[in-house]
mmCIF file of C-alpha atoms and ligand atoms in Angstrom:
data_model
loop_
_atom_site.group_PDB
_atom_site.id
_atom_site.type_symbol
_atom_site.label_atom_id
_atom_site.label_comp_id
_atom_site.label_asym_id
_atom_site.label_seq_id
_atom_site.Cartn_x
_atom_site.Cartn_y
_atom_site.Cartn_z
ATOM 1 C CA MET Y 1 31.546 -19.762 49.291
ATOM 2 C CA LYS Y 2 33.870 -18.409 46.739
ATOM 3 C CA LYS Y 3 31.866 -20.250 44.203
ATOM 4 C CA LEU Y 4 28.596 -18.645 45.534
ATOM 5 C CA LEU Y 5 30.089 -15.393 45.392
ATOM 6 C CA ALA Y 6 31.312 -15.657 42.081
ATOM 7 C CA LEU Y 7 27.763 -17.050 41.106
ATOM 8 C CA VAL Y 8 26.256 -13.882 42.959
ATOM 9 C CA LEU Y 9 28.308 -11.330 41.046
ATOM 10 C CA ALA Y 10 27.640 -12.964 37.883
ATOM 11 C CA LEU Y 11 23.974 -12.802 38.349
ATOM 12 C CA VAL Y 12 24.449 -9.006 39.492
ATOM 13 C CA MET Y 13 26.352 -8.433 36.302
ATOM 14 C CA VAL Y 14 23.560 -9.994 34.167
ATOM 15 C CA LEU Y 15 20.788 -8.083 35.810
ATOM 16 C CA ALA Y 16 22.774 -4.966 35.544
ATOM 17 C CA ALA Y 17 23.044 -5.589 31.760
ATOM 18 C CA THR Y 18 19.181 -5.327 31.592
ATOM 19 C CA SER Y 19 18.163 -1.570 31.319
ATOM 20 C CA ALA Y 20 15.074 -1.960 33.697
ATOM 21 C CA PHE Y 21 17.937 -2.959 36.332
ATOM 22 C CA ALA Y 22 20.485 -0.796 35.512
ATOM 23 C CA ASP Y 23 18.493 2.682 35.467
ATOM 24 C CA GLY Y 24 14.954 1.861 35.925
ATOM 25 C CA LEU Y 25 13.994 2.983 32.357
ATOM 26 C CA LEU Y 26 12.190 0.518 29.875
ATOM 27 C CA LYS Y 27 14.330 -0.149 26.862
ATOM 28 C CA ILE Y 28 12.000 0.360 23.633
ATOM 29 C CA GLY Y 29 13.204 -0.542 19.992
ATOM 30 C CA TYR Y 30 10.961 1.167 17.361
ATOM 31 C CA VAL Y 31 11.482 -0.015 13.951
ATOM 32 C CA GLN Y 32 10.331 3.113 12.042
ATOM 33 C CA VAL Y 33 9.319 3.072 8.444
ATOM 34 C CA GLY Y 34 11.491 5.860 7.175
ATOM 35 C CA HIS Y 35 11.117 9.574 6.529
ATOM 36 C CA GLU Y 36 9.079 9.615 3.290
ATOM 37 C CA SER Y 37 6.201 11.811 4.461
ATOM 38 C CA ASP Y 38 5.201 14.561 6.754
ATOM 39 C CA TRP Y 39 3.089 12.103 8.306
ATOM 40 C CA ARG Y 40 5.946 9.773 9.026
ATOM 41 C CA MET Y 41 8.129 12.950 10.614
ATOM 42 C CA ALA Y 42 5.030 13.785 12.559
ATOM 43 C CA ASN Y 43 4.649 10.123 13.996
ATOM 44 C CA THR Y 44 8.470 9.988 14.786
ATOM 45 C CA GLN Y 45 8.409 13.263 16.620
ATOM 46 C CA ASN Y 46 5.379 12.045 18.398
ATOM 47 C CA TYR Y 47 7.408 9.276 19.870
ATOM 48 C CA TYR Y 48 10.267 11.252 21.002
ATOM 49 C CA ASP Y 49 7.872 13.601 22.632
ATOM 50 C CA VAL Y 50 6.032 10.645 24.555
ATOM 51 C CA PHE Y 51 8.866 8.070 25.289
ATOM 52 C CA THR Y 52 11.084 10.235 27.123
ATOM 53 C CA LYS Y 53 13.566 9.589 30.160
ATOM 54 C CA GLU Y 54 11.232 11.587 32.595
ATOM 55 C CA ALA Y 55 8.364 9.248 31.467
ATOM 56 C CA GLY Y 56 10.442 6.081 32.233
ATOM 57 C CA PHE Y 57 11.697 5.007 28.942
ATOM 58 C CA GLU Y 58 14.728 4.812 26.886
ATOM 59 C CA LEU Y 59 13.543 4.607 23.149
ATOM 60 C CA GLU Y 60 15.775 3.583 20.315
ATOM 61 C CA LEU Y 61 14.181 4.721 16.857
ATOM 62 C CA ILE Y 62 15.694 3.491 13.822
ATOM 63 C CA ASP Y 63 14.567 5.113 10.733
ATOM 64 C CA CYS Y 64 14.498 2.086 8.242
ATOM 65 C CA ASP Y 65 14.425 4.115 4.934
ATOM 66 C CA ASN Y 66 11.643 2.130 3.682
ATOM 67 C CA ASP Y 67 14.031 -0.908 3.351
ATOM 68 C CA HIS Y 68 12.350 -4.084 4.649
ATOM 69 C CA ALA Y 69 15.490 -6.287 5.071
ATOM 70 C CA LEU Y 70 16.947 -3.515 7.113
ATOM 71 C CA GLN Y 71 13.894 -3.516 9.140
ATOM 72 C CA LEU Y 72 14.051 -7.250 9.936
ATOM 73 C CA ALA Y 73 17.936 -6.830 10.830
ATOM 74 C CA LYS Y 74 17.074 -4.072 13.272
ATOM 75 C CA VAL Y 75 14.614 -6.155 14.795
ATOM 76 C CA ARG Y 76 16.956 -8.974 15.380
ATOM 77 C CA GLU Y 77 19.353 -6.404 16.826
ATOM 78 C CA PHE Y 78 16.597 -5.508 19.367
ATOM 79 C CA VAL Y 79 16.486 -8.999 20.349
ATOM 80 C CA GLN Y 80 19.936 -9.690 20.824
ATOM 81 C CA LYS Y 81 20.431 -6.500 22.877
ATOM 82 C CA ASP Y 82 17.511 -7.892 24.858
ATOM 83 C CA PHE Y 83 15.222 -4.817 24.683
ATOM 84 C CA ASP Y 84 12.082 -4.734 26.992
ATOM 85 C CA TYR Y 85 9.492 -4.053 24.283
ATOM 86 C CA ILE Y 86 9.678 -3.979 20.467
ATOM 87 C CA VAL Y 87 7.463 -2.021 18.224
ATOM 88 C CA ILE Y 88 7.462 -2.649 14.753
ATOM 89 C CA ASP Y 89 5.720 -0.110 12.098
ATOM 90 C CA PRO Y 90 5.915 -2.756 9.166
ATOM 91 C CA ILE Y 91 6.987 -1.299 5.788
ATOM 92 C CA GLN Y 92 5.300 -4.143 4.299
ATOM 93 C CA THR Y 93 2.702 -6.610 5.217
ATOM 94 C CA ALA Y 94 4.469 -9.774 3.794
ATOM 95 C CA GLY Y 95 7.702 -11.208 5.307
ATOM 96 C CA TRP Y 96 7.050 -11.196 9.138
ATOM 97 C CA ASP Y 97 6.565 -14.728 10.113
ATOM 98 C CA ASP Y 98 10.279 -15.821 10.962
ATOM 99 C CA VAL Y 99 11.401 -12.517 13.024
ATOM 100 C CA LEU Y 100 8.202 -12.342 14.961
ATOM 101 C CA LYS Y 101 8.710 -15.953 15.927
ATOM 102 C CA GLU Y 102 12.371 -14.868 17.158
ATOM 103 C CA VAL Y 103 10.916 -12.212 19.172
ATOM 104 C CA GLN Y 104 8.224 -14.516 20.612
ATOM 105 C CA ASP Y 105 10.695 -17.048 21.535
ATOM 106 C CA ALA Y 106 13.084 -14.517 23.167
ATOM 107 C CA GLY Y 107 10.113 -13.584 25.329
ATOM 108 C CA ILE Y 108 9.887 -9.882 24.354
ATOM 109 C CA PRO Y 109 6.383 -8.420 24.126
ATOM 110 C CA CYS Y 110 5.892 -7.078 20.446
ATOM 111 C CA ILE Y 111 3.601 -4.333 19.443
ATOM 112 C CA ILE Y 112 2.846 -3.761 15.710
ATOM 113 C CA ALA Y 113 2.086 -0.055 15.215
ATOM 114 C CA ASP Y 114 0.071 1.969 12.624
ATOM 115 C CA ARG Y 115 0.499 -0.588 9.495
ATOM 116 C CA SER Y 116 -0.154 -4.276 9.751
ATOM 117 C CA VAL Y 117 1.360 -7.525 9.034
ATOM 118 C CA ASP Y 118 0.157 -10.623 6.995
ATOM 119 C CA ALA Y 119 1.416 -12.893 9.775
ATOM 120 C CA SER Y 120 -0.878 -14.423 12.292
ATOM 121 C CA ALA Y 121 -1.954 -12.187 15.189
ATOM 122 C CA ASP Y 122 -0.480 -15.109 17.838
ATOM 123 C CA LEU Y 123 2.808 -14.150 16.746
ATOM 124 C CA TYR Y 124 2.719 -10.789 18.314
ATOM 125 C CA THR Y 125 1.455 -9.351 21.520
ATOM 126 C CA THR Y 126 -0.817 -6.329 20.210
ATOM 127 C CA ALA Y 127 -1.482 -4.111 17.574
ATOM 128 C CA VAL Y 128 -2.208 -0.183 17.501
ATOM 129 C CA GLY Y 129 -3.180 1.563 14.348
ATOM 130 C CA THR Y 130 -5.915 3.314 12.245
ATOM 131 C CA ASP Y 131 -8.200 1.502 9.971
ATOM 132 C CA MET Y 132 -6.772 1.951 6.459
ATOM 133 C CA THR Y 133 -9.668 0.249 4.783
ATOM 134 C CA ALA Y 134 -12.133 2.567 6.477
ATOM 135 C CA GLU Y 135 -10.175 5.573 5.477
ATOM 136 C CA GLY Y 136 -10.498 4.282 1.750
ATOM 137 C CA GLU Y 137 -14.074 3.954 2.285
ATOM 138 C CA THR Y 138 -14.658 7.216 3.916
ATOM 139 C CA ALA Y 139 -12.845 8.863 0.559
ATOM 140 C CA GLY Y 140 -15.058 6.895 -1.643
ATOM 141 C CA LYS Y 141 -18.328 7.709 0.092
ATOM 142 C CA TRP Y 142 -17.450 11.264 0.181
ATOM 143 C CA LEU Y 143 -16.796 11.333 -3.666
ATOM 144 C CA ALA Y 144 -20.207 9.814 -4.091
ATOM 145 C CA GLU Y 145 -22.038 12.439 -2.148
ATOM 146 C CA TYR Y 146 -19.953 15.134 -3.728
ATOM 147 C CA LEU Y 147 -20.689 13.879 -7.269
ATOM 148 C CA ASN Y 148 -24.047 13.067 -6.612
ATOM 149 C CA GLY Y 149 -24.479 10.502 -9.656
ATOM 150 C CA LYS Y 150 -22.167 12.481 -12.218
ATOM 151 C CA GLU Y 151 -19.865 10.315 -14.241
ATOM 152 C CA ALA Y 152 -16.071 10.699 -13.233
ATOM 153 C CA LYS Y 153 -12.779 9.392 -14.741
ATOM 154 C CA ILE Y 154 -10.479 8.670 -11.771
ATOM 155 C CA LEU Y 155 -6.836 8.500 -11.425
ATOM 156 C CA VAL Y 156 -5.190 7.007 -8.459
ATOM 157 C CA ILE Y 157 -1.616 7.625 -7.014
ATOM 158 C CA GLU Y 158 -1.030 4.945 -4.695
ATOM 159 C CA GLY Y 159 0.999 4.648 -1.561
ATOM 160 C CA SER Y 160 4.146 2.238 -1.420
ATOM 161 C CA THR Y 161 3.352 -1.176 -3.005
ATOM 162 C CA GLY Y 162 2.868 -3.943 -0.414
ATOM 163 C CA SER Y 163 2.280 -1.502 2.474
ATOM 164 C CA SER Y 164 -1.137 -2.172 4.438
ATOM 165 C CA ALA Y 165 -1.900 1.711 4.246
ATOM 166 C CA ALA Y 166 -1.823 1.296 0.226
ATOM 167 C CA ILE Y 167 -3.603 -1.851 0.256
ATOM 168 C CA GLY Y 168 -6.282 -0.825 2.762
ATOM 169 C CA ARG Y 169 -7.052 2.647 1.119
ATOM 170 C CA ALA Y 170 -7.228 1.059 -2.366
ATOM 171 C CA GLU Y 171 -9.441 -1.746 -0.998
ATOM 172 C CA GLY Y 172 -11.695 0.755 0.879
ATOM 173 C CA PHE Y 173 -11.873 2.936 -2.235
ATOM 174 C CA ASN Y 174 -12.487 0.357 -4.658
ATOM 175 C CA LYS Y 175 -15.357 -1.036 -2.697
ATOM 176 C CA ILE Y 176 -17.351 2.140 -3.090
ATOM 177 C CA ALA Y 177 -16.187 2.565 -6.653
ATOM 178 C CA ALA Y 178 -17.709 -0.741 -7.508
ATOM 179 C CA GLU Y 179 -21.219 0.460 -6.461
ATOM 180 C CA HIS Y 180 -20.707 3.498 -8.807
ATOM 181 C CA PRO Y 181 -20.979 2.234 -12.349
ATOM 182 C CA GLU Y 182 -20.706 5.999 -13.429
ATOM 183 C CA TRP Y 183 -17.290 6.052 -12.168
ATOM 184 C CA LYS Y 184 -13.943 4.853 -14.125
ATOM 185 C CA ILE Y 185 -10.752 4.386 -12.749
ATOM 186 C CA ILE Y 186 -8.519 4.782 -15.483
ATOM 187 C CA ASP Y 187 -5.007 4.206 -13.997
ATOM 188 C CA SER Y 188 -3.406 3.709 -10.764
ATOM 189 C CA GLN Y 189 0.405 3.947 -9.914
ATOM 190 C CA ASP Y 190 2.786 3.746 -7.084
ATOM 191 C CA GLY Y 191 3.785 7.172 -5.893
ATOM 192 C CA ASP Y 192 5.861 5.643 -2.846
ATOM 193 C CA PHE Y 193 4.160 8.071 -0.373
ATOM 194 C CA THR Y 194 6.621 11.031 -1.208
ATOM 195 C CA GLN Y 195 5.845 14.276 -3.078
ATOM 196 C CA ALA Y 196 8.616 13.558 -5.562
ATOM 197 C CA GLY Y 197 6.965 10.175 -6.398
ATOM 198 C CA GLY Y 198 3.316 12.066 -6.500
ATOM 199 C CA GLN Y 199 4.754 14.411 -9.025
ATOM 200 C CA GLN Y 200 6.387 12.118 -11.085
ATOM 201 C CA VAL Y 201 3.087 9.930 -11.500
ATOM 202 C CA MET Y 202 1.051 12.805 -12.203
ATOM 203 C CA GLU Y 203 3.370 13.929 -14.804
ATOM 204 C CA SER Y 204 3.116 10.646 -16.581
ATOM 205 C CA PHE Y 205 -0.650 10.789 -16.249
ATOM 206 C CA ILE Y 206 -0.968 14.107 -17.751
ATOM 207 C CA LYS Y 207 1.312 12.987 -20.656
ATOM 208 C CA THR Y 208 -1.014 9.724 -21.057
ATOM 209 C CA TYR Y 209 -4.392 11.044 -20.560
ATOM 210 C CA GLY Y 210 -4.219 14.853 -21.239
ATOM 211 C CA ALA Y 211 -5.967 17.574 -19.058
ATOM 212 C CA ASP Y 212 -9.338 16.625 -20.471
ATOM 213 C CA GLY Y 213 -8.641 12.860 -19.689
ATOM 214 C CA PHE Y 214 -9.485 13.067 -16.036
ATOM 215 C CA ASP Y 215 -11.721 14.592 -13.388
ATOM 216 C CA VAL Y 216 -10.362 13.146 -10.027
ATOM 217 C CA VAL Y 217 -7.151 12.469 -8.554
ATOM 218 C CA VAL Y 218 -7.073 10.172 -5.489
ATOM 219 C CA CYS Y 219 -3.603 10.427 -3.699
ATOM 220 C CA HIS Y 220 -2.899 7.863 -1.153
ATOM 221 C CA ASN Y 221 -1.225 10.621 1.152
ATOM 222 C CA ASP Y 222 -0.693 14.440 1.530
ATOM 223 C CA ASN Y 223 2.935 14.510 0.214
ATOM 224 C CA GLU Y 224 1.608 12.695 -3.065
ATOM 225 C CA ALA Y 225 -0.839 15.248 -3.368
ATOM 226 C CA TYR Y 226 1.504 18.199 -2.852
ATOM 227 C CA GLY Y 227 3.432 16.321 -5.925
ATOM 228 C CA ALA Y 228 0.190 15.744 -8.081
ATOM 229 C CA MET Y 229 -0.138 19.832 -7.730
ATOM 230 C CA ASP Y 230 3.146 20.746 -8.735
ATOM 231 C CA ALA Y 231 2.652 18.717 -11.920
ATOM 232 C CA MET Y 232 -0.640 19.897 -12.695
ATOM 233 C CA ASP Y 233 0.499 23.495 -11.779
ATOM 234 C CA ALA Y 234 3.343 23.089 -14.408
ATOM 235 C CA ALA Y 235 0.706 21.761 -16.929
ATOM 236 C CA GLU Y 236 -1.657 24.698 -15.973
ATOM 237 C CA ILE Y 237 -4.448 22.358 -14.963
ATOM 238 C CA LYS Y 238 -6.921 23.735 -12.483
ATOM 239 C CA TYR Y 239 -7.692 21.795 -9.478
ATOM 240 C CA GLY Y 240 -10.285 22.690 -6.559
ATOM 241 C CA VAL Y 241 -13.962 23.370 -6.668
ATOM 242 C CA ASP Y 242 -13.497 24.655 -10.356
ATOM 243 C CA GLY Y 243 -11.071 22.162 -11.381
ATOM 244 C CA LYS Y 244 -9.997 18.558 -10.983
ATOM 245 C CA ILE Y 245 -11.023 17.098 -7.713
ATOM 246 C CA ILE Y 246 -8.004 16.239 -5.393
ATOM 247 C CA ILE Y 247 -8.708 13.561 -2.669
ATOM 248 C CA SER Y 248 -5.948 12.937 -0.041
ATOM 249 C CA PHE Y 249 -5.176 10.959 3.072
ATOM 250 C CA ASP Y 250 -3.172 11.913 6.264
ATOM 251 C CA ALA Y 251 -4.674 15.333 7.040
ATOM 252 C CA THR Y 252 -1.370 16.601 8.305
ATOM 253 C CA LYS Y 253 -1.324 20.102 9.238
ATOM 254 C CA GLU Y 254 0.112 21.302 5.669
ATOM 255 C CA GLY Y 255 -2.560 19.105 4.112
ATOM 256 C CA LEU Y 256 -5.435 20.332 6.051
ATOM 257 C CA THR Y 257 -4.041 24.056 5.196
ATOM 258 C CA ARG Y 258 -4.521 23.007 1.660
ATOM 259 C CA THR Y 259 -8.022 21.731 2.395
ATOM 260 C CA LEU Y 260 -8.829 24.884 3.910
ATOM 261 C CA ASN Y 261 -7.704 26.766 0.983
ATOM 262 C CA GLY Y 262 -9.759 24.595 -1.214
ATOM 263 C CA GLN Y 263 -6.922 22.968 -3.263
ATOM 264 C CA ILE Y 264 -7.862 19.362 -1.643
ATOM 265 C CA LEU Y 265 -11.560 18.808 -1.695
ATOM 266 C CA CYS Y 266 -11.284 15.706 0.631
ATOM 267 C CA ASN Y 267 -8.791 14.867 3.198
ATOM 268 C CA VAL Y 268 -9.127 11.734 5.146
ATOM 269 C CA GLU Y 269 -7.267 11.787 8.327
ATOM 270 C CA CYS Y 270 -4.743 9.194 9.296
ATOM 271 C CA ASN Y 271 -3.802 10.115 12.728
ATOM 272 C CA PRO Y 272 0.115 10.072 13.598
ATOM 273 C CA ILE Y 273 -0.294 10.488 17.185
ATOM 274 C CA GLN Y 274 -0.077 7.053 18.059
ATOM 275 C CA ALA Y 275 2.615 6.887 20.647
ATOM 276 C CA VAL Y 276 0.585 7.667 23.779
ATOM 277 C CA ILE Y 277 -1.674 4.631 22.821
ATOM 278 C CA VAL Y 278 1.326 2.707 22.413
ATOM 279 C CA MET Y 279 2.871 3.703 25.840
ATOM 280 C CA ASN Y 280 -0.555 3.088 27.513
ATOM 281 C CA VAL Y 281 -0.613 -0.596 26.111
ATOM 282 C CA ILE Y 282 3.023 -1.207 27.419
ATOM 283 C CA LYS Y 283 1.996 0.436 31.020
ATOM 284 C CA ALA Y 284 -0.743 -2.143 30.906
ATOM 285 C CA LEU Y 285 1.499 -4.949 29.946
ATOM 286 C CA GLN Y 286 3.742 -3.856 32.501
ATOM 287 C CA ASN Y 287 0.924 -4.224 35.316
ATOM 288 C CA ASN Y 288 0.165 -7.675 33.885
ATOM 289 C CA GLU Y 289 -2.929 -6.570 32.594
ATOM 290 C CA THR Y 290 -4.620 -8.108 29.597
ATOM 291 C CA VAL Y 291 -4.643 -5.760 26.496
ATOM 292 C CA GLU Y 292 -6.785 -5.987 23.480
ATOM 293 C CA LYS Y 293 -5.343 -7.687 20.406
ATOM 294 C CA PHE Y 294 -6.055 -4.459 18.278
ATOM 295 C CA THR Y 295 -6.432 -0.833 19.613
ATOM 296 C CA LEU Y 296 -7.925 1.493 16.961
ATOM 297 C CA VAL Y 297 -6.594 5.082 16.430
ATOM 298 C CA PRO Y 298 -9.453 7.074 15.660
ATOM 299 C CA ASP Y 299 -9.432 9.420 12.878
ATOM 300 C CA GLU Y 300 -12.104 11.602 10.881
ATOM 301 C CA GLY Y 301 -12.333 13.213 7.361
ATOM 302 C CA PHE Y 302 -12.508 16.601 6.148
ATOM 303 C CA CYS Y 303 -13.763 18.614 3.089
ATOM 304 C CA ALA Y 304 -13.056 22.064 1.761
ATOM 305 C CA PRO Y 305 -15.101 24.975 2.912
ATOM 306 C CA GLY Y 306 -18.259 25.699 1.063
ATOM 307 C CA ILE Y 307 -18.990 22.030 0.592
ATOM 308 C CA THR Y 308 -21.602 20.403 3.042
ATOM 309 C CA SER Y 309 -20.960 16.781 3.944
ATOM 310 C CA GLU Y 310 -22.773 14.159 5.924
ATOM 311 C CA ILE Y 311 -19.678 11.951 5.536
ATOM 312 C CA VAL Y 312 -16.809 14.296 6.815
ATOM 313 C CA THR Y 313 -16.363 17.733 8.502
ATOM 314 C CA THR Y 314 -16.136 20.775 6.840
ATOM 315 C CA MET Y 315 -12.767 22.572 7.285
ATOM 316 C CA THR Y 316 -12.408 25.465 9.563
ATOM 317 C CA ASP Y 317 -9.534 27.719 10.993
ATOM 318 C CA GLU Y 318 -10.436 26.300 14.315
ATOM 319 C CA VAL Y 319 -9.758 22.799 13.118
ATOM 320 C CA LEU Y 320 -6.382 23.648 11.742
ATOM 321 C CA ALA Y 321 -5.578 25.781 14.781
ATOM 322 C CA GLY Y 322 -5.939 22.526 16.682
ATOM 323 C CA ARG Y 323 -3.540 20.591 14.828
ATOM 324 C CA LYS Y 324 0.323 20.227 16.052
ATOM 325 C CA TYR Y 325 1.650 18.535 13.023
HETATM 326 O O1 AHR P 401 1.277 4.134 7.294
HETATM 327 C C1 AHR P 401 0.889 5.498 7.191
HETATM 328 C C2 AHR P 401 1.117 5.962 5.757
HETATM 329 O O2 AHR P 401 2.559 6.014 5.635
HETATM 330 C C3 AHR P 401 0.751 7.606 5.753
HETATM 331 O O3 AHR P 401 -0.368 7.813 5.009
HETATM 332 C C4 AHR P 401 1.901 8.065 4.972
HETATM 333 O O4 AHR P 401 1.856 9.360 4.864
HETATM 334 C C5 AHR P 401 3.100 7.282 5.449
HETATM 335 O O5 AHR P 401 4.174 7.471 4.898
#
């Protein structure tokens, strides 16, 4: 009898150690890329807004500061602590096989969010995110429409090397560029998705090619575009409808403000509001429903007022007013 009591007690203690039993909250571990951009801050805030205790969740969000090794270590920590769900926003596409296998072996459902991984889809439960290649293609198609056959020398400030966001946007844009022999991509450098990175790369572009050496700057996110503008301001280089063409990605509130005022001519959205979609996936899994292997987060493109486009939407005050982040 004593033995049975001890066994029951041990079982209760084990169950009590799991969050779902202890407080009814689902423990969600989210390894966030970092805090490199306005987009990232918006995405983080969105997770805090959605995964609340009131909604039934206990969220532990780790800012991995763009450190792949740290991101792997934190996933392993979540496994050790037996979290109910692990959400990974992968800094880079490569190097995920082993850790994903460990999560799978531990029986913890794993959701890849925002960016993607090279690893086989069999190694994770499901993925949620935007189509980064389509984003790049939209930017290219808009440029083709805007230039309408005119020649252009193009500079690219890339996002962090090895990230699916940078890889996809480059792939999509290059696909369209290949259809336009009148375009020349003269240089492409990593700006690490930061304003400082964008400024640094642009300064070096200006030094190398001079103010007359380029027509278009494609920035892989809004913060890089702000940095590029800082560098062009310092060099007294004009941008906008009467100057260099700046194309950006993300379409954050500030990025769209600068599109509305004509500084950025085209801004292709990457929607940071993804937490509700992830939450719905988790709810479906909790109900033992089958979920799609990939859920697309929809997004759209915008261009500055005065430009008519069949590819993207022309910016208005109303569009901006509807933006939270
Ligand atoms: O993965 C999304 C990208 O990462 C966003 O474009 C960028 O701003 C961020 O840092």
